[in-house]
């Protein structure tokens, strides 16, 4: 039987992925290649919904793709591409937008949060319809599974509703995608504000470890990570969120269990933990950084690889769009 299909996308909205993106999302994408027919997309159409700089967008898309390749996305086994190179995403999004209720879209909490932050008069219609485009991304590839974090659950629910609604109204066309929940996904928090998640929109750059941070820089951030006034190294996400976060990162990057780490650091100090974690981070990130640089050093080759990915994606996307158009009378 054919392997189940998985789709996931990531926005090129920063100069590097951070450790939260890697441990919470992208690393699982790599593992899913063993069991799934994977479509992975750098979603640059989504990246223009809240304002952007044209001069940096293309390079950020390249960096995102280079990092995905560097962590182990294999373009031979998986389809890796840039969203704007496959026009069918926008085309299907229009159709899906026409079966989405205005009230239904208005209930998306992420839009409400982001629009409030921007000032609701300034928030774009694109930001409002972002979840419809996301549904198109997923449904175009007839994805069976979509790895999602908590923040995207409501959007995936909309994708499922739209697939079912279309199928019921016009005839079976789309696979209804299921959420792929990754067990033991480390929730990585901000080093300076350990009760908030590590995020590119964090207020302090010292709170985020970028995948491309050199070892001295990441070591410095880990050294100055906010902890607590205690001295015991135990895992307590509520009482000791800073230490819990350092242990989570350590465990995720080294493969050692939290209990094993807690036992190993019994009687040792926060400084010891931070020093060793800096080394673990260096060991994990150095090869990724070297491979990322290799891809970025040859942009023509990288662009060619992405063009081939888009070609592969388009074959599937065009077939789905054609079937959709047939259903609705185009
Ligand atoms: P950001 O929060 O920096 O804007 P995105 O929203 O672009 O990151 O997230 C891209 C992917 O990385 C999503 O799948 C998201 O769930 C995951 N992710 C982001 N931050 C974290 C984090 N701190 N811990 C775990 N996963 C995260
Ligand atoms: Na986010």
Short mmCIF file of C-alpha atoms and ligand atoms in Angstrom, two decimals:
data_model
loop_
_atom_site.label_atom_id
_atom_site.label_comp_id
_atom_site.label_asym_id
_atom_site.label_seq_id
_atom_site.Cartn_x
_atom_site.Cartn_y
_atom_site.Cartn_z
CA UNK A 1 0.00 0.00 0.00
CA UNK A 2 1.09 3.57 -0.63
CA UNK A 3 2.56 5.36 2.36
CA UNK A 4 0.24 7.90 3.97
CA UNK A 5 0.85 11.41 2.85
CA UNK A 6 1.90 14.17 5.19
CA UNK A 7 1.96 17.90 4.50
CA UNK A 8 3.55 20.63 6.58
CA UNK A 9 4.68 24.17 5.98
CA UNK A 10 6.89 26.70 7.69
CA UNK A 11 7.07 30.45 7.18
CA UNK A 12 10.27 32.15 6.03
CA UNK A 13 9.73 35.04 8.41
CA UNK A 14 13.11 35.09 10.17
CA UNK A 15 16.78 34.91 9.24
CA UNK A 16 17.02 31.51 10.90
CA UNK A 17 14.81 28.91 12.49
CA UNK A 18 15.12 28.85 16.27
CA UNK A 19 15.51 25.89 18.57
CA UNK A 20 11.73 25.83 19.22
CA UNK A 21 11.01 25.45 15.51
CA UNK A 22 13.61 22.73 15.25
CA UNK A 23 12.69 20.66 18.31
CA UNK A 24 8.96 21.34 18.11
CA UNK A 25 8.43 20.90 14.40
CA UNK A 26 11.14 20.45 11.82
CA UNK A 27 12.97 17.62 13.56
CA UNK A 28 9.77 15.58 13.47
CA UNK A 29 9.42 16.27 9.77
CA UNK A 30 12.71 14.49 9.24
CA UNK A 31 11.53 11.41 11.14
CA UNK A 32 8.19 11.33 9.28
CA UNK A 33 9.99 10.76 6.00
CA UNK A 34 10.56 7.14 7.04
CA UNK A 35 6.87 6.36 7.30
CA UNK A 36 5.16 8.95 5.08
CA UNK A 37 5.15 10.41 1.60
CA UNK A 38 6.08 13.89 2.74
CA UNK A 39 5.37 17.29 1.18
CA UNK A 40 7.21 20.11 2.95
CA UNK A 41 6.66 23.68 1.95
CA UNK A 42 8.30 27.02 2.68
CA UNK A 43 5.11 29.04 2.88
CA UNK A 44 6.11 32.43 1.54
CA UNK A 45 2.52 33.36 0.60
CA UNK A 46 1.72 33.18 4.30
CA UNK A 47 4.79 35.26 5.05
CA UNK A 48 3.38 38.36 3.34
CA UNK A 49 0.15 38.51 5.35
CA UNK A 50 1.53 40.81 8.02
CA UNK A 51 3.89 43.05 6.08
CA UNK A 52 7.33 42.12 4.79
CA UNK A 53 10.49 43.41 3.16
CA UNK A 54 10.77 42.24 -0.49
CA UNK A 55 14.55 42.50 -0.36
CA UNK A 56 14.85 39.89 2.35
CA UNK A 57 11.97 37.54 1.58
CA UNK A 58 13.64 35.58 -1.20
CA UNK A 59 16.79 35.10 0.83
CA UNK A 60 14.79 34.02 3.87
CA UNK A 61 13.02 31.43 1.74
CA UNK A 62 16.40 30.13 0.60
CA UNK A 63 17.72 30.04 4.17
CA UNK A 64 14.59 28.20 5.33
CA UNK A 65 14.99 25.63 2.55
CA UNK A 66 18.74 25.29 3.19
CA UNK A 67 18.05 24.66 6.88
CA UNK A 68 15.41 22.05 6.08
CA UNK A 69 17.89 20.27 3.83
CA UNK A 70 20.61 20.65 6.45
CA UNK A 71 18.56 19.01 9.21
CA UNK A 72 17.81 16.05 6.98
CA UNK A 73 14.85 16.68 4.70
CA UNK A 74 15.79 14.51 1.74
CA UNK A 75 14.61 15.92 -1.59
CA UNK A 76 14.88 12.45 -3.15
CA UNK A 77 12.39 10.95 -0.73
CA UNK A 78 10.26 14.00 0.03
CA UNK A 79 8.90 16.92 -1.95
CA UNK A 80 10.45 20.17 -0.71
CA UNK A 81 9.30 23.37 -2.38
CA UNK A 82 8.42 27.05 -2.07
CA UNK A 83 4.69 27.80 -1.99
CA UNK A 84 4.62 30.78 -4.36
CA UNK A 85 6.16 28.61 -7.10
CA UNK A 86 3.03 26.46 -7.23
CA UNK A 87 0.20 28.76 -8.34
CA UNK A 88 -2.47 26.17 -7.45
CA UNK A 89 -2.23 27.17 -3.78
CA UNK A 90 -3.74 30.57 -4.46
CA UNK A 91 -6.21 29.16 -6.95
CA UNK A 92 -7.62 26.56 -4.60
CA UNK A 93 -7.64 29.07 -1.74
CA UNK A 94 -10.09 31.21 -3.72
CA UNK A 95 -12.47 28.30 -4.20
CA UNK A 96 -12.26 27.32 -0.53
CA UNK A 97 -12.75 30.93 0.53
CA UNK A 98 -16.08 30.85 -1.27
CA UNK A 99 -17.33 28.00 0.91
CA UNK A 100 -15.97 29.48 4.15
CA UNK A 101 -18.41 31.41 6.26
CA UNK A 102 -17.40 34.92 7.23
CA UNK A 103 -18.51 34.16 10.78
CA UNK A 104 -16.59 30.89 10.73
CA UNK A 105 -13.39 32.64 9.66
CA UNK A 106 -14.02 35.37 12.23
CA UNK A 107 -13.82 32.79 15.01
CA UNK A 108 -10.15 32.01 14.34
CA UNK A 109 -8.39 33.04 17.53
CA UNK A 110 -4.97 33.48 15.93
CA UNK A 111 -6.34 36.20 13.66
CA UNK A 112 -7.97 37.92 16.59
CA UNK A 113 -4.69 37.84 18.55
CA UNK A 114 -2.53 39.01 15.66
CA UNK A 115 -5.00 41.66 14.47
CA UNK A 116 -5.23 43.03 17.97
CA UNK A 117 -1.44 43.29 18.17
CA UNK A 118 -1.27 45.10 14.83
CA UNK A 119 -4.28 47.31 15.40
CA UNK A 120 -7.38 45.86 13.76
CA UNK A 121 -7.61 48.62 11.09
CA UNK A 122 -4.15 47.71 9.84
CA UNK A 123 -4.57 43.93 9.80
CA UNK A 124 -4.85 42.71 6.20
CA UNK A 125 -7.57 40.65 4.55
CA UNK A 126 -4.73 38.22 3.75
CA UNK A 127 -4.12 37.73 7.46
CA UNK A 128 -7.84 37.12 7.88
CA UNK A 129 -7.99 34.47 5.14
CA UNK A 130 -4.66 32.89 6.12
CA UNK A 131 -6.43 29.74 7.47
CA UNK A 132 -8.22 29.30 4.13
CA UNK A 133 -4.87 29.36 2.32
CA UNK A 134 -3.56 26.87 4.84
CA UNK A 135 -6.51 24.60 4.06
CA UNK A 136 -5.65 24.87 0.36
CA UNK A 137 -2.01 23.96 1.10
CA UNK A 138 -3.09 20.78 2.83
CA UNK A 139 -6.02 19.72 0.63
CA UNK A 140 -4.11 20.23 -2.63
CA UNK A 141 -1.86 17.31 -1.72
CA UNK A 142 -4.65 15.08 -0.39
CA UNK A 143 -2.68 14.91 2.85
CA UNK A 144 -3.73 12.22 5.31
CA UNK A 145 -1.82 13.74 8.19
CA UNK A 146 -0.64 17.16 9.24
CA UNK A 147 1.80 17.63 12.10
CA UNK A 148 0.47 20.57 14.06
CA UNK A 149 1.36 22.38 17.21
CA UNK A 150 -1.30 23.66 19.58
CA UNK A 151 -1.30 27.05 17.82
CA UNK A 152 -2.46 25.53 14.52
CA UNK A 153 -5.10 23.12 15.79
CA UNK A 154 -8.05 25.40 15.13
CA UNK A 155 -6.79 26.06 11.61
CA UNK A 156 -6.49 22.34 10.89
CA UNK A 157 -10.02 21.87 12.21
CA UNK A 158 -11.17 24.44 9.62
CA UNK A 159 -9.29 22.52 6.90
CA UNK A 160 -11.16 19.37 7.88
CA UNK A 161 -14.51 21.19 7.90
CA UNK A 162 -13.87 22.68 4.47
CA UNK A 163 -12.82 19.32 3.01
CA UNK A 164 -15.96 17.65 4.35
CA UNK A 165 -18.21 20.51 3.26
CA UNK A 166 -16.82 20.52 -0.27
CA UNK A 167 -17.06 16.73 -0.53
CA UNK A 168 -20.67 16.75 0.66
CA UNK A 169 -21.73 19.66 -1.52
CA UNK A 170 -19.94 18.86 -4.78
CA UNK A 171 -18.88 15.21 -4.48
CA UNK A 172 -15.85 13.40 -3.05
CA UNK A 173 -12.74 15.39 -3.91
CA UNK A 174 -10.52 15.90 -0.89
CA UNK A 175 -8.92 13.63 1.67
CA UNK A 176 -9.95 14.85 5.13
CA UNK A 177 -6.64 15.45 6.92
CA UNK A 178 -6.05 14.25 10.47
CA UNK A 179 -3.80 15.99 12.97
CA UNK A 180 -0.53 14.17 13.52
CA UNK A 181 0.27 14.61 17.18
CA UNK A 182 3.90 14.05 17.99
CA UNK A 183 4.38 12.53 21.41
CA UNK A 184 7.11 13.94 23.64
CA UNK A 185 7.29 17.18 21.70
CA UNK A 186 9.39 19.47 23.80
CA UNK A 187 7.75 22.83 24.33
CA UNK A 188 10.76 25.09 24.27
CA UNK A 189 10.46 28.32 26.21
CA UNK A 190 12.20 31.66 26.07
CA UNK A 191 15.55 31.67 27.90
CA UNK A 192 14.86 35.14 29.29
CA UNK A 193 11.16 34.59 29.99
CA UNK A 194 10.83 30.86 30.63
CA UNK A 195 7.06 30.86 31.03
CA UNK A 196 6.58 32.08 27.43
CA UNK A 197 7.37 29.95 24.40
CA UNK A 198 10.54 30.62 22.49
CA UNK A 199 9.34 32.64 19.52
CA UNK A 200 10.83 34.83 16.82
CA UNK A 201 8.49 37.58 18.04
CA UNK A 202 10.07 37.40 21.50
CA UNK A 203 11.07 40.76 22.94
CA UNK A 204 14.65 39.77 23.71
CA UNK A 205 17.02 38.16 21.18
CA UNK A 206 18.87 36.68 24.17
CA UNK A 207 15.82 34.53 24.82
CA UNK A 208 16.06 32.69 21.49
CA UNK A 209 18.69 30.27 20.27
CA UNK A 210 18.83 30.41 16.50
CA UNK A 211 19.87 27.33 14.60
CA UNK A 212 22.54 29.51 13.01
CA UNK A 213 23.91 31.02 16.24
CA UNK A 214 27.64 30.35 16.50
CA UNK A 215 28.72 28.35 19.59
CA UNK A 216 30.01 31.39 21.50
CA UNK A 217 26.70 33.16 21.01
CA UNK A 218 24.51 30.24 22.04
CA UNK A 219 26.79 29.54 25.04
CA UNK A 220 26.41 33.15 26.16
CA UNK A 221 22.62 32.97 25.87
CA UNK A 222 22.55 29.72 27.86
CA UNK A 223 24.87 31.21 30.53
CA UNK A 224 22.55 34.16 31.00
CA UNK A 225 19.34 32.11 30.86
CA UNK A 226 16.91 33.08 33.62
CA UNK A 227 16.57 30.38 36.29
CA UNK A 228 15.51 30.74 39.92
CA UNK A 229 17.00 31.37 43.34
CA UNK A 230 17.09 27.68 44.28
CA UNK A 231 20.01 25.37 43.68
CA UNK A 232 18.45 21.98 43.02
CA UNK A 233 18.30 20.62 39.48
CA UNK A 234 14.88 18.98 39.22
CA UNK A 235 12.25 19.04 36.51
CA UNK A 236 9.42 21.31 37.67
CA UNK A 237 7.85 23.21 34.78
CA UNK A 238 5.72 25.33 37.12
CA UNK A 239 8.05 26.01 40.02
CA UNK A 240 11.33 26.05 38.07
CA UNK A 241 10.44 26.81 34.44
CA UNK A 242 13.94 27.99 33.50
CA UNK A 243 15.67 24.84 34.70
CA UNK A 244 12.91 22.67 33.24
CA UNK A 245 13.45 24.33 29.87
CA UNK A 246 17.22 23.79 29.98
CA UNK A 247 16.61 20.14 30.85
CA UNK A 248 14.09 19.79 28.00
CA UNK A 249 16.53 21.21 25.47
CA UNK A 250 19.35 19.05 26.84
CA UNK A 251 17.20 15.93 26.70
CA UNK A 252 15.84 16.59 23.21
CA UNK A 253 19.28 17.29 21.72
CA UNK A 254 21.19 14.54 23.51
CA UNK A 255 18.55 11.81 23.53
CA UNK A 256 19.04 11.32 27.26
CA UNK A 257 15.89 11.05 29.36
CA UNK A 258 14.99 13.83 31.79
CA UNK A 259 15.21 11.43 34.76
CA UNK A 260 18.64 10.34 33.68
CA UNK A 261 19.77 13.97 33.49
CA UNK A 262 18.27 14.87 36.86
CA UNK A 263 20.11 11.92 38.42
CA UNK A 264 23.36 12.88 36.70
CA UNK A 265 23.16 16.48 37.98
CA UNK A 266 22.25 15.53 41.54
CA UNK A 267 24.43 17.68 43.78
CA UNK A 268 25.73 19.81 40.92
CA UNK A 269 24.98 23.47 40.28
CA UNK A 270 23.08 25.44 37.63
CA UNK A 271 26.42 26.58 36.24
CA UNK A 272 27.47 22.99 35.53
CA UNK A 273 24.19 22.28 33.75
CA UNK A 274 24.50 25.42 31.63
CA UNK A 275 28.13 24.72 30.72
CA UNK A 276 27.35 21.17 29.61
CA UNK A 277 24.20 22.23 27.76
CA UNK A 278 26.20 24.80 25.80
CA UNK A 279 28.43 21.94 24.66
CA UNK A 280 25.45 19.75 23.74
CA UNK A 281 23.99 22.62 21.69
CA UNK A 282 27.33 23.21 19.98
CA UNK A 283 27.63 19.55 19.04
CA UNK A 284 24.07 19.39 17.71
CA UNK A 285 24.10 22.64 15.78
CA UNK A 286 27.59 22.76 14.26
CA UNK A 287 26.97 20.11 11.58
CA UNK A 288 23.58 21.68 10.75
CA UNK A 289 25.25 25.07 10.38
CA UNK A 290 27.98 23.66 8.14
CA UNK A 291 25.48 21.97 5.86
CA UNK A 292 23.29 25.08 5.76
CA UNK A 293 26.29 27.14 4.67
CA UNK A 294 27.15 24.63 1.96
CA UNK A 295 23.64 24.96 0.48
CA UNK A 296 23.68 28.74 0.74
CA UNK A 297 27.11 28.98 -0.87
CA UNK A 298 25.58 27.70 -4.11
CA UNK A 299 22.28 29.57 -4.53
CA UNK A 300 21.94 28.51 -8.17
CA UNK A 301 22.05 24.83 -7.20
CA UNK A 302 19.65 25.45 -4.30
CA UNK A 303 17.21 27.28 -6.57
CA UNK A 304 17.41 24.40 -9.03
CA UNK A 305 16.62 21.91 -6.31
CA UNK A 306 13.63 23.99 -5.24
CA UNK A 307 12.44 24.32 -8.82
CA UNK A 308 12.53 20.53 -9.11
CA UNK A 309 10.57 20.28 -5.86
CA UNK A 310 7.96 22.71 -7.18
CA UNK A 311 7.73 20.65 -10.37
CA UNK A 312 6.97 17.51 -8.35
CA UNK A 313 4.48 19.34 -6.16
CA UNK A 314 2.71 20.87 -9.16
CA UNK A 315 1.90 17.48 -10.66
CA UNK A 316 -0.18 16.60 -7.59
CA UNK A 317 -1.54 20.10 -7.06
CA UNK A 318 -2.68 20.48 -10.66
CA UNK A 319 -4.55 17.17 -10.57
CA UNK A 320 -6.41 18.21 -7.42
CA UNK A 321 -7.23 21.64 -8.79
CA UNK A 322 -8.51 20.11 -12.04
CA UNK A 323 -10.75 17.72 -10.10
CA UNK A 324 -12.00 20.63 -7.99
CA UNK A 325 -12.74 22.77 -11.04
CA UNK A 326 -14.59 19.87 -12.65
CA UNK A 327 -16.75 19.55 -9.56
CA UNK A 328 -17.74 23.20 -9.45
CA UNK A 329 -18.45 23.70 -13.13
CA UNK A 330 -15.27 25.41 -14.41
P1 LIG B 1 7.27 31.45 15.97
O1 LIG B 1 6.47 31.14 17.21
O2 LIG B 1 8.70 31.73 16.26
O3 LIG B 1 6.59 32.51 15.14
P2 LIG B 1 6.20 29.64 14.06
O4 LIG B 1 4.85 30.01 14.52
O5 LIG B 1 6.66 30.07 12.72
O6 LIG B 1 7.27 30.11 15.15
O7 LIG B 1 6.34 28.09 14.24
C1 LIG B 1 6.79 27.19 13.26
C2 LIG B 1 6.68 25.80 13.85
O8 LIG B 1 7.54 25.67 14.99
C3 LIG B 1 5.29 25.45 14.34
O9 LIG B 1 5.03 24.08 14.03
C4 LIG B 1 5.35 25.65 15.82
O10 LIG B 1 4.44 24.83 16.52
C5 LIG B 1 6.79 25.27 16.13
N1 LIG B 1 7.28 26.02 17.28
C6 LIG B 1 7.48 27.37 17.33
N2 LIG B 1 7.95 27.76 18.52
C7 LIG B 1 8.06 26.63 19.28
C8 LIG B 1 8.50 26.37 20.63
N3 LIG B 1 8.92 27.36 21.40
N4 LIG B 1 8.48 25.10 21.09
C9 LIG B 1 8.05 24.10 20.28
N5 LIG B 1 7.63 24.27 19.01
C10 LIG B 1 7.62 25.51 18.50
NA1 LIG B 2 3.82 31.78 15.75
#
